[in-house]
Each structure stands twice: as structure tokens, then as C-alpha cells.
Coordinates of C-alpha atoms in Angstrom, one line a residue:
X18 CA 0.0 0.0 0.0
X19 CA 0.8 3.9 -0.7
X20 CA 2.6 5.8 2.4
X21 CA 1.9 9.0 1.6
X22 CA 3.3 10.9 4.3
X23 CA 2.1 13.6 6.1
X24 CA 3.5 17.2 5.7
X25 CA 6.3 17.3 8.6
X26 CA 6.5 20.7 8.6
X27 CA 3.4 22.6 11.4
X28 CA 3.5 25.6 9.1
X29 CA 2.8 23.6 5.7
X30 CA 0.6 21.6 7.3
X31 CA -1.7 25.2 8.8
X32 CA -0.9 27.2 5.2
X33 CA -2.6 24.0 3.5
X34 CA -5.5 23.5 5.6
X35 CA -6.3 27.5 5.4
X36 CA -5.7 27.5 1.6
X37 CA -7.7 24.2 0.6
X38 CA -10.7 25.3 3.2
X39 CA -10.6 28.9 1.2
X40 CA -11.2 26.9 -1.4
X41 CA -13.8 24.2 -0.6
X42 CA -15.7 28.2 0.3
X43 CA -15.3 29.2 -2.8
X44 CA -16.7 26.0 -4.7
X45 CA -20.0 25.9 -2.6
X46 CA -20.7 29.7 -3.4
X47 CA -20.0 28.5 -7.0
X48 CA -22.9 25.7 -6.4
X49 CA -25.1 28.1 -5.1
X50 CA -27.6 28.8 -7.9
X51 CA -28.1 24.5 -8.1
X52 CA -30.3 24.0 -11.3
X53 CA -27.2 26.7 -12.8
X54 CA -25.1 24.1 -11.4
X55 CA -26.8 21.1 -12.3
X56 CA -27.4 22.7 -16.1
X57 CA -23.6 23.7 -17.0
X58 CA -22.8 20.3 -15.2
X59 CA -24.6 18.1 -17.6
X60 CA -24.2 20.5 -20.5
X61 CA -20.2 20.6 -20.2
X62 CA -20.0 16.5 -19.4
X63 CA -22.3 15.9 -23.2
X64 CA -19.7 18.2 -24.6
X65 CA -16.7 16.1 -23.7
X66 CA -18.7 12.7 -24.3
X67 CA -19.3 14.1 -27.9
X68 CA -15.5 14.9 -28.4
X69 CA -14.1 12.3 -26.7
X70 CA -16.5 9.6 -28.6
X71 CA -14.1 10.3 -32.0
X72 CA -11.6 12.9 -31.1
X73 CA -9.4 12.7 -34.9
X74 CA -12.6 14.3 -36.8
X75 CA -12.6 17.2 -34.4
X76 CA -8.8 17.8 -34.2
X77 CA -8.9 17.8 -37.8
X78 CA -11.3 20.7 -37.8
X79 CA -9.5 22.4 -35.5
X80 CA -6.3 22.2 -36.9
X81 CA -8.0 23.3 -40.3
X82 CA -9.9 26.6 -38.7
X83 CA -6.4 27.4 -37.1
X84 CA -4.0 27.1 -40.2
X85 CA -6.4 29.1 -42.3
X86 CA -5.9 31.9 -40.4
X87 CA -2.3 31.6 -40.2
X88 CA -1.6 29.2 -37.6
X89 CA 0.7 25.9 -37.6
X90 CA -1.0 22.8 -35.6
X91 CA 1.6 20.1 -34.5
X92 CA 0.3 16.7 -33.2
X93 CA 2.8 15.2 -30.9
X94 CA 2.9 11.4 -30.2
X95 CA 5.0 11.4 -26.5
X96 CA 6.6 13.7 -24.6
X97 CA 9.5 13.4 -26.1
X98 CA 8.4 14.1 -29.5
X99 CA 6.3 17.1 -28.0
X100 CA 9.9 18.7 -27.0
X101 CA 11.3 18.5 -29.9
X102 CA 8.5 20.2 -31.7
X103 CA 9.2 23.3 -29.3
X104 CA 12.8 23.3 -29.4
X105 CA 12.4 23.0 -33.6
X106 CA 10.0 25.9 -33.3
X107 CA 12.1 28.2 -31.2
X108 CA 15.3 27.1 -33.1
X109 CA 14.0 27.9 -36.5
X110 CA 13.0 31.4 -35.1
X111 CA 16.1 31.9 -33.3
X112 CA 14.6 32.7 -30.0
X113 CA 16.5 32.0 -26.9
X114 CA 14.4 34.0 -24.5
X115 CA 11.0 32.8 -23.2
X116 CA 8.5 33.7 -21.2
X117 CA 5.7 30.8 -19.6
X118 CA 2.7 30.8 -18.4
X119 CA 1.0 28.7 -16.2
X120 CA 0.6 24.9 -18.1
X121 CA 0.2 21.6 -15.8
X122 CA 0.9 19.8 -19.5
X123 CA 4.0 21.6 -19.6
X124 CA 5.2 20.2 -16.8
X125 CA 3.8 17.1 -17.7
X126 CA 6.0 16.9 -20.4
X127 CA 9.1 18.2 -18.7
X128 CA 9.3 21.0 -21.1
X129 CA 11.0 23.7 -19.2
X130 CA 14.7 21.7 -18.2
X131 CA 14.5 20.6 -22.0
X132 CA 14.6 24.2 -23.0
X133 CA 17.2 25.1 -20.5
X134 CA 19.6 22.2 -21.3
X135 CA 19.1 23.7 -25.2
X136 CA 20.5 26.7 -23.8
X137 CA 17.1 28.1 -23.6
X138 CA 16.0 31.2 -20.7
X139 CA 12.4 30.2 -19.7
X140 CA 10.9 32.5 -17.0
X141 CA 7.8 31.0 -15.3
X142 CA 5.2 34.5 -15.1
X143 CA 2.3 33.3 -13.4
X144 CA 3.3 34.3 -9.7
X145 CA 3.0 31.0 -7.8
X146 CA 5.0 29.1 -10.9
X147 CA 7.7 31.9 -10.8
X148 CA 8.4 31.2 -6.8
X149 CA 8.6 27.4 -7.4
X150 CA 11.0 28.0 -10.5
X151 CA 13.1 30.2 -8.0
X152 CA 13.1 27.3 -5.4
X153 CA 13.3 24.5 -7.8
X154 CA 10.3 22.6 -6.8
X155 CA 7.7 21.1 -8.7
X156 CA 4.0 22.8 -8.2
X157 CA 2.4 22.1 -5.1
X158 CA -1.3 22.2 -5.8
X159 CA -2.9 22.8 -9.4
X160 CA -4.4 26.4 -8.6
X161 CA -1.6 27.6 -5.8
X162 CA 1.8 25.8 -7.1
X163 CA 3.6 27.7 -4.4
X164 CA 1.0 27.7 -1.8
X165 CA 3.4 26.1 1.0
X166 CA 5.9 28.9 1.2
X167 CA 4.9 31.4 3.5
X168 CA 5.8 35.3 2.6
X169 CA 9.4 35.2 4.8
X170 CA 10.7 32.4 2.6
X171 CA 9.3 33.7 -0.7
X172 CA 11.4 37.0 0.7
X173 CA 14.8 35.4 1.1
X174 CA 14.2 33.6 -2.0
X175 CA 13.4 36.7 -4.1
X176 CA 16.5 38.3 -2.2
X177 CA 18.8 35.1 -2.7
X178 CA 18.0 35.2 -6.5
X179 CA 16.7 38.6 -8.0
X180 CA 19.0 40.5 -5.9
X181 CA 16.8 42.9 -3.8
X182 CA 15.7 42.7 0.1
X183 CA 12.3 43.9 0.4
X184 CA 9.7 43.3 3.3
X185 CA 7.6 40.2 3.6
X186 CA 4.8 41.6 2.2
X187 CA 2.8 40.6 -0.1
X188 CA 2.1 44.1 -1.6
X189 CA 6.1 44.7 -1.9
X190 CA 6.7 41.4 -2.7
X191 CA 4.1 41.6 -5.6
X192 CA 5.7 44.7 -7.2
X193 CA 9.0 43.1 -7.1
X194 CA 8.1 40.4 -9.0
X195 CA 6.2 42.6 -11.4
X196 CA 9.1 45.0 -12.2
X197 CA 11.4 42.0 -12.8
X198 CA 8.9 40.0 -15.2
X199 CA 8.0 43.3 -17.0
X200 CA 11.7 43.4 -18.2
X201 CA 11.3 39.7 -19.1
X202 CA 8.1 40.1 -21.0
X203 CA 9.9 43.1 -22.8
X204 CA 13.1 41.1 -24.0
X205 CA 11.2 37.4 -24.8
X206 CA 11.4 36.2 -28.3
X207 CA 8.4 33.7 -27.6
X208 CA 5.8 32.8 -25.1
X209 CA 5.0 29.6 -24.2
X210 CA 1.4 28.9 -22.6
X211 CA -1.0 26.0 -21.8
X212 CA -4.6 25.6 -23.3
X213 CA -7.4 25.1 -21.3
X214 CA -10.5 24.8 -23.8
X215 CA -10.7 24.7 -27.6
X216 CA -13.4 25.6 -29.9
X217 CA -13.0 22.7 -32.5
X218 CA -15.7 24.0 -35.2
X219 CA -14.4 27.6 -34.5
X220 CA -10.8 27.3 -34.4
X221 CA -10.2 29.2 -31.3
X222 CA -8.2 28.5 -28.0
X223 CA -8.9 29.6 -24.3
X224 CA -6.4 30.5 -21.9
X225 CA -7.7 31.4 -18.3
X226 CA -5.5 33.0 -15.4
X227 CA -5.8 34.9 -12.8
X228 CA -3.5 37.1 -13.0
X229 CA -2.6 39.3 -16.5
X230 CA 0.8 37.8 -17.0
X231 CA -1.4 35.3 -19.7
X232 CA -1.9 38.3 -22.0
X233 CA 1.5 39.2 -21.9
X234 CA 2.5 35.6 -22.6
X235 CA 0.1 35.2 -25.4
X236 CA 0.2 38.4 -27.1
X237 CA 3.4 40.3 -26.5
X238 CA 6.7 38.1 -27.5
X239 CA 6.4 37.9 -32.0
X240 CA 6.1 33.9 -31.2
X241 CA 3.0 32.4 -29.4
X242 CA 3.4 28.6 -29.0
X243 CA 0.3 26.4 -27.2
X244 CA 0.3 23.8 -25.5
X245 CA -2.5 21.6 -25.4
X246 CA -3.3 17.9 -24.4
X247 CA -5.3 15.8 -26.6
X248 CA -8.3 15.8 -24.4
X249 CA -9.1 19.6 -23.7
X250 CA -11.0 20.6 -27.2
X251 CA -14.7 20.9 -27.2
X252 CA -17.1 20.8 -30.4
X253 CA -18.0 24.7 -30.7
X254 CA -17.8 28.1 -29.1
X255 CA -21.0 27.9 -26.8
X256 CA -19.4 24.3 -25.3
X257 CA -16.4 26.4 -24.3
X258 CA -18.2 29.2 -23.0
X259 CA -20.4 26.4 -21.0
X260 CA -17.0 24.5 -19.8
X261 CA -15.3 28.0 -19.1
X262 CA -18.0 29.0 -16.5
X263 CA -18.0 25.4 -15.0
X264 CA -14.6 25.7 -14.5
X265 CA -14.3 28.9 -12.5
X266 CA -17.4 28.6 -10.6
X267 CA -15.1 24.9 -9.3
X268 CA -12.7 26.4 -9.1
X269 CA -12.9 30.1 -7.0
X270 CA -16.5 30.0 -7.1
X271 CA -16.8 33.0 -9.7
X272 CA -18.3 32.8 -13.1
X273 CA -15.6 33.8 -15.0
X274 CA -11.8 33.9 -13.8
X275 CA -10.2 37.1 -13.6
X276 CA -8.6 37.1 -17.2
X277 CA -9.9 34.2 -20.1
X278 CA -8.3 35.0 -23.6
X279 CA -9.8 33.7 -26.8
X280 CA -6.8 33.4 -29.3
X281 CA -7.4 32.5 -33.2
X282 CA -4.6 33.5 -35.1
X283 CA -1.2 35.2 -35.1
X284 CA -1.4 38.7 -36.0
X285 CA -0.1 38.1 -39.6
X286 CA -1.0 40.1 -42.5
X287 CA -4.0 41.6 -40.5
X288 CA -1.4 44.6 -39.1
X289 CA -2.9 44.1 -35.5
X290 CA -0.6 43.8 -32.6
X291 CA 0.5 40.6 -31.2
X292 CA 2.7 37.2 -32.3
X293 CA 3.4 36.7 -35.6
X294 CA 3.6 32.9 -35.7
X295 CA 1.2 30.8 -33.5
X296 CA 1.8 27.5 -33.0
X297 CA -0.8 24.9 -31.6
X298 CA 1.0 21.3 -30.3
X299 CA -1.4 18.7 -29.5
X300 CA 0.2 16.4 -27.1
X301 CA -1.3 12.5 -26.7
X302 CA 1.7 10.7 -24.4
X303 CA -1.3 8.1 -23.7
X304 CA -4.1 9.9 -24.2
X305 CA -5.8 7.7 -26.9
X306 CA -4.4 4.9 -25.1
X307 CA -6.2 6.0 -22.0
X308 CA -9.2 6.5 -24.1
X309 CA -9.5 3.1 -25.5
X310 CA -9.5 1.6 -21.9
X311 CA -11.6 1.3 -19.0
X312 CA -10.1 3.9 -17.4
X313 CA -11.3 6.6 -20.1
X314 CA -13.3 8.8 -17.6
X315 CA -10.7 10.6 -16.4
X316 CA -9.7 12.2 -19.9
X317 CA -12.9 14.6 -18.6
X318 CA -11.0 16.3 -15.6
X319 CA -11.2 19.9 -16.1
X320 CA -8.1 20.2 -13.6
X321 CA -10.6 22.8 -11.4
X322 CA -8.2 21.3 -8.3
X323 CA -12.2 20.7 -6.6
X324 CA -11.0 16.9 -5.7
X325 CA -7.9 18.0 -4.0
X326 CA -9.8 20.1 -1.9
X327 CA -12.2 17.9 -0.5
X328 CA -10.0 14.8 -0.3
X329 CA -8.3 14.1 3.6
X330 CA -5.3 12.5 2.1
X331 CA -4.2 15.2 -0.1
X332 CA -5.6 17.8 3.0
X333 CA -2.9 15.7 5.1
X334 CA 0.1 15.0 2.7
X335 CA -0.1 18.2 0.4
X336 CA 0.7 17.6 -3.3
X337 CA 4.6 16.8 -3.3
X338 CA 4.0 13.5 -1.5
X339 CA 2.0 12.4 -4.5
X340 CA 5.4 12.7 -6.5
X341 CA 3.9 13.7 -9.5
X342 CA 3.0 16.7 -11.8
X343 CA -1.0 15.8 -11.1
X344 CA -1.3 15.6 -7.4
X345 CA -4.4 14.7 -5.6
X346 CA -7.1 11.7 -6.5
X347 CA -6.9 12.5 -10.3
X348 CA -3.6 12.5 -10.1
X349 CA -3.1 9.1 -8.5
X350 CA -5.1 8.1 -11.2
X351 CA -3.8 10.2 -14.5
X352 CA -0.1 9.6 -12.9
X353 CA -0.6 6.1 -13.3
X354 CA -2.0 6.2 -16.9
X355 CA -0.3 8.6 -19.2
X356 CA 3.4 7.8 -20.6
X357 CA 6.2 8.9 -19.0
X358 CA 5.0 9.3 -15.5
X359 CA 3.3 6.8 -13.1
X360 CA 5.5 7.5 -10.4
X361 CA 4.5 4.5 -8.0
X362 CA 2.7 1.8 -9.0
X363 CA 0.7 1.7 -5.5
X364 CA -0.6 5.1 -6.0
X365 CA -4.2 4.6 -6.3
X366 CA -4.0 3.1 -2.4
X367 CA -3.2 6.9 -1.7
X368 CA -7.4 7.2 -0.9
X369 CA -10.1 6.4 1.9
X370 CA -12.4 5.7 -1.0
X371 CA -14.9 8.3 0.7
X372 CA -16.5 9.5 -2.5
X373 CA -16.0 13.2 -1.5
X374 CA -13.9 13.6 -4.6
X375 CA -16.4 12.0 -6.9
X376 CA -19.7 14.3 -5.5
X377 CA -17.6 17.5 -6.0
X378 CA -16.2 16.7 -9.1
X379 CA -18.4 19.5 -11.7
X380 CA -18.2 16.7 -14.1
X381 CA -19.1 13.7 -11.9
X382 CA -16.2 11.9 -12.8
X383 CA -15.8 8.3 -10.5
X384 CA -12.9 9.0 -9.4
X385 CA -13.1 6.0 -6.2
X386 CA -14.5 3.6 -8.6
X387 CA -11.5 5.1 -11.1
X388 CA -8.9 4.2 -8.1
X389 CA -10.7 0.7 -6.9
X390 CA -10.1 -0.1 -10.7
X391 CA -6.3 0.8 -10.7
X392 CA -6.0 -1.1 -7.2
X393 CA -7.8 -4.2 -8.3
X394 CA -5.6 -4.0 -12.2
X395 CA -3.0 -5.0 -9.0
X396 CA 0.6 -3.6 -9.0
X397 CA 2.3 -6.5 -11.6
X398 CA 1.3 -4.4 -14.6
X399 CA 4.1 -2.6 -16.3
X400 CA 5.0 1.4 -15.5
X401 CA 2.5 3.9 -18.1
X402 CA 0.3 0.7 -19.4
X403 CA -3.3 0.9 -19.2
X404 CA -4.9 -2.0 -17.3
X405 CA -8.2 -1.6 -18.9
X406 CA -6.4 -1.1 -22.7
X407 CA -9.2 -2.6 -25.4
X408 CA -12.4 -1.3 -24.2
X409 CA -14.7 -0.2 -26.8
X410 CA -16.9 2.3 -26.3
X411 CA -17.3 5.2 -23.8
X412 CA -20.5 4.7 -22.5
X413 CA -21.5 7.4 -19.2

């Protein structure tokens, strides 16, 4: 079985209850209005079933919206392959400054040491990702990556690596951070971002922050390139503007996130500001895999962060026990599935099976019967295979 440990340090263990009980607030004033709930719930979740019942069709018409406006669409097999497509791309432009923002596939895909061992300057910009790049950790929870440092360590941290002492506040501490990335943003030659939603029949590509470092990232450097795993395209405009809301109101209980940018083409002959190229790769590393097995469900996370929230292991261990990109109960299931990762076998026994997970889920995905599955698929199957490989059909 699993030993997930639980956080050693008092401090880590008070900053993560606090933050994941902000949270679980947030989600029940974003369930408030319940038949709005209930409607977007089952509105998103036909959405996805339609897309994920024959993905290739849709990607096509994606990729064929996007390159007639200018774009480039790259599919990308593995990880590996999915580097090498960004390194080509930044190498052909000669760009050897980058700016990031936020993308779990990114790290998913171990993107950023890839660029810096190319000789590559990637600064993360979304404020949480830029403290962990400072540290050299891995994110800590899918909404607040850097939610375990308190202000006095992000302080000597930002004094230890940008140079400059100022209070442990987060007002100063904010501004420093701004005045340094500002000069980044300024000097990148690309931007490199994740994608949340796409439109398939439009062509169009949603990026949602929190904070305006996504705009800079996607419309300031000349070069735009967008990372996106297989699963996250929708069939039209209104099913991303359905999935969009979902998303925020389970994530910070709002319905709509602070900043949500709609991209659709490089700037090109059009004389409008913004990149000139924009590239779109499509990363699979298991996905269709995943999707011809039993254990398909879970290629309908929105990664709103809702089942780490609720779930008393992850509310005890905090997300770098989990040892993976994806912490939490659809992490110990999506760790164990996609290529490249499954970082313990035993995972899935990192659960008390309570269901909490599954009844706050927007989409209603199963994750305990997702994570009995995994346990009962027993730990002799091999690292990244899919125990449930050869199911046909993806019934709800």
C-alpha cells in the first residue's frame, strides 16, 4: 500500500489546511444557484462525451480553422516528440528568451529543463510558478503551485535570486516580482502557454489566469506557441463558454476567472498587434491509449483542483508526497495512466475511498470507482500501461 506521508513541517501543514478550506468556500458559493449548477454540469459533461466519442474528426477541424488563419498545428505522439516540436519551433526562429505561463501539461512533459539544457532562458510569469522556478520545486497544488511557502521564505528567495531585500509583504513582494517580469516580457522572443479549452468548429483557443501575465504571454513576444493535451477541445464556441464558467465557478466560485483570452490566429497580414507565428502542439503521451480503456473517464477532468480540496489525504500530505506533476485523486489516477510518468505503481492506495472527490467533481467523474479499478488492475502491470487497454466504447 501507498505511504503518503504527512507534511512534517506545522507551518505547511496550517498554510494547506487554510488554503484548501478557502477553497472548498469558494466551490459551494459556485454551487449556489443548483439548477445553474446542475445545467452547466450536464451541459459541459455531453460536450466532452461528444468529443471524446471520436476525437481525430474534431482535431482535424481544428487544426483546419487554425492554419487558415495563419496558424501551424503540430500533433505530438509522446513527450518526447512534444519537445522536440518546441525546441524546432524556437530554433527555427532563433529565439533563446522565453516567457511561460501557467501549463500543468508543460510540466507534464518536462518542457522547461529541456529548453534550459538547449540553452534556452524560460521564465515562469504566473506568480506562484515563478516562486517554485526560484526554489526549484515542482507545483504544489494545481491552482496555488507555491501555496506552501509562506511570505518570509518567498522573501529570502526573491532576495537570494533577483538580488533585492524587500519586506515580507505581499504588496512589496508583488511589485517586485512585477518589475522584474515586466523586463522579461519586454526582451522574450516567444511565449509559451498551456490551453485550457478549444473551440473545434471555430478554431479558437482559451487560456484562463488569474493574474494578467497570460496576455502578456500570449500576445506580447512575436512567437505564441500552445500547449494543449489531446483531451481539452470541445465541439463549438458555446461548449467552451459552458465548460469555461463550469470551471471557475469549481474552481474560485466566480463565473468567469479574472482574465480568459480567446486566441485564433497570429497577428499576420492583419497589421494588428500581437505574435506573428502561433503554433498549436497537440500532445497525446497516452491519451488515446487511455481512451480506448476502462479507465477513459478521467480524460474529462477539467483540472478545477475541486478533488484535492475535498480529499483528507491530499488535505494531510499536500501535493509533493504524491510525487507527480497531477497531485491529488486524479492525479493518482492520471499519474498512473499517461506515458512517462506513473510514479509508484501503489498510487491509487493513496485514498479512503470516501466519495468526496467523486460528489464535487463538476463533471461527476468516478474517481473512487476510477482508483478501486487501478487497485484491483494489482501492482504486476508494467509502469504507463493501461490496465483496462481494449475497451470499446465510452458509455457514461
Amino acid at each position: 500500500m501507498a505511504r503518503v506521508r504527512p507534511c512534517a513541517d506545522d507551518r505547511q501543514r496550517q498554510a494547506l489546511e487554510g488554503f484548501t478550506a478557502r477553497l472548498r468556500e469558494m466551490h459551494a458559493r459556485g454551487l449556489a444557484d443548483t439548477g445553474l449548477w446542475e445545467h452547466l454540469r450536464a451541459r459541459v459533461r455531453d460536450a466532452k462525451l461528444t468529443y471524446l466519442a471520436n476525437p481525430a474528426p474534431w482535431l482535424d477541424l481544428l487544426a483546419e480553422r487554425l492554419e487558415a488563419r495563419g496558424a501551424r498545428v503540430h500533433f505530438a505522439a509522446d513527450a518526447a516528440e512534444a519537445r522536440g516540436i518546441v525546441l524546432g519551433i524556437l530554433a527555427a526562429a532563433g529565439a533563446r528568451k522565453v516567457v511561460k505561463g501557467k501549463s500543468m501539461t508543460c510540466e507534464e512533459i518536462a518542457l522547461n529543463p529541456a529548453l534550459e539544457a538547449a540553452g534556452v532562458e524560460v521564465s515562469e510569469t504566473d506568480l506562484g510558478e515563478f516562486i517554485i522556478q526560484l526554489a526549484g520545486e515542482p507545483p504544489f497544488h494545481i491552482l496555488g503551485p507555491a501555496m506552501h511557502r509562506d511570505r518570509g521564505q518567498v522573501a529570502d528567495l526573491f532576495a537570494e535570486n533577483l538580488g533585492q531585500r524587500v519586506p515580507a509583504e505581499p504588496e512589496a513582494l508583488t511589485k517586485l516580482a512585477r518589475a522584474t517580469l515586466r523586463q522579461r516580457f519586454l526582451a522574450a522572443d516567444a511565449g509559451i502557454s498551456g490551453v485550457n479549452f478549444a473551440a473545434c468548429r471555430e478554431g479558437a483557443l482559451a487560456v484562463v489566469t488569474n493574474e494578467g501575465n497570460g496576455r502578456y504571454v500570449t500576445g506580447l513576444p512575436p512567437l505564441h506557441i500552445a500547449v494543449m493535451g489531446l483531451e481539452k477541445p470541445l465541439p463549438t464556441l458555446a461548449d467552451l463558454g459552458a465548460a469555461l464558467e463550469l470551471l471557475t465557478r469549481a474552481a474560485i466560485g466566480a463565473p468567469l476567472s479574472a482574465y480568459s483570452s480567446w486566441l485564433a490566429a497570429p497577428a499576420g497580414l492583419s497589421g494588428a498587434g500581437g505574435p506573428r507565428q502561433l503554433h498549436l502542439v497537440v500532445v497525446d503521451n497516452g491519451r488515446s491509449r487511455i481512451l480506448g480503456g476502462k479507465f477513459w473517464e478521467i480524460l474529462l477532468c477539467l483540472r478545477c483542483s475541486s478533488c484535492l480540496n475535498f480529499c483528507p489525504v491530499y488535505g494531510l500530505a499536500g501535493g509533493h508526497a504524491y510525487g507527480s506533476v497531477y497531485p491529488g485523486p486524479m492525479g493518482s489516477v492520471l499519474s498512473r495512466l499517461l506515458d512517462d510518468l506513473a510514479p509508484a505503481l501503489d498510487l491509487a492506495h493513496a485514498s479512503t475511498l470516501c466519495g468526496l472527490c467523486r460528489q464535487e467533481c463538476p463533471l461527476g467523474i468516478d474517481l473512487p470507482g476510477l482508483l478501486l479499478g487501478l487497485r484491483q488492475a494489482g501492482a504486476e502491470a508494467t509502469p504507463g500501461a493501461d490496465p483496462g487497454a481494449g475497451r470499446a466504447g465510452k458509455e457514461c
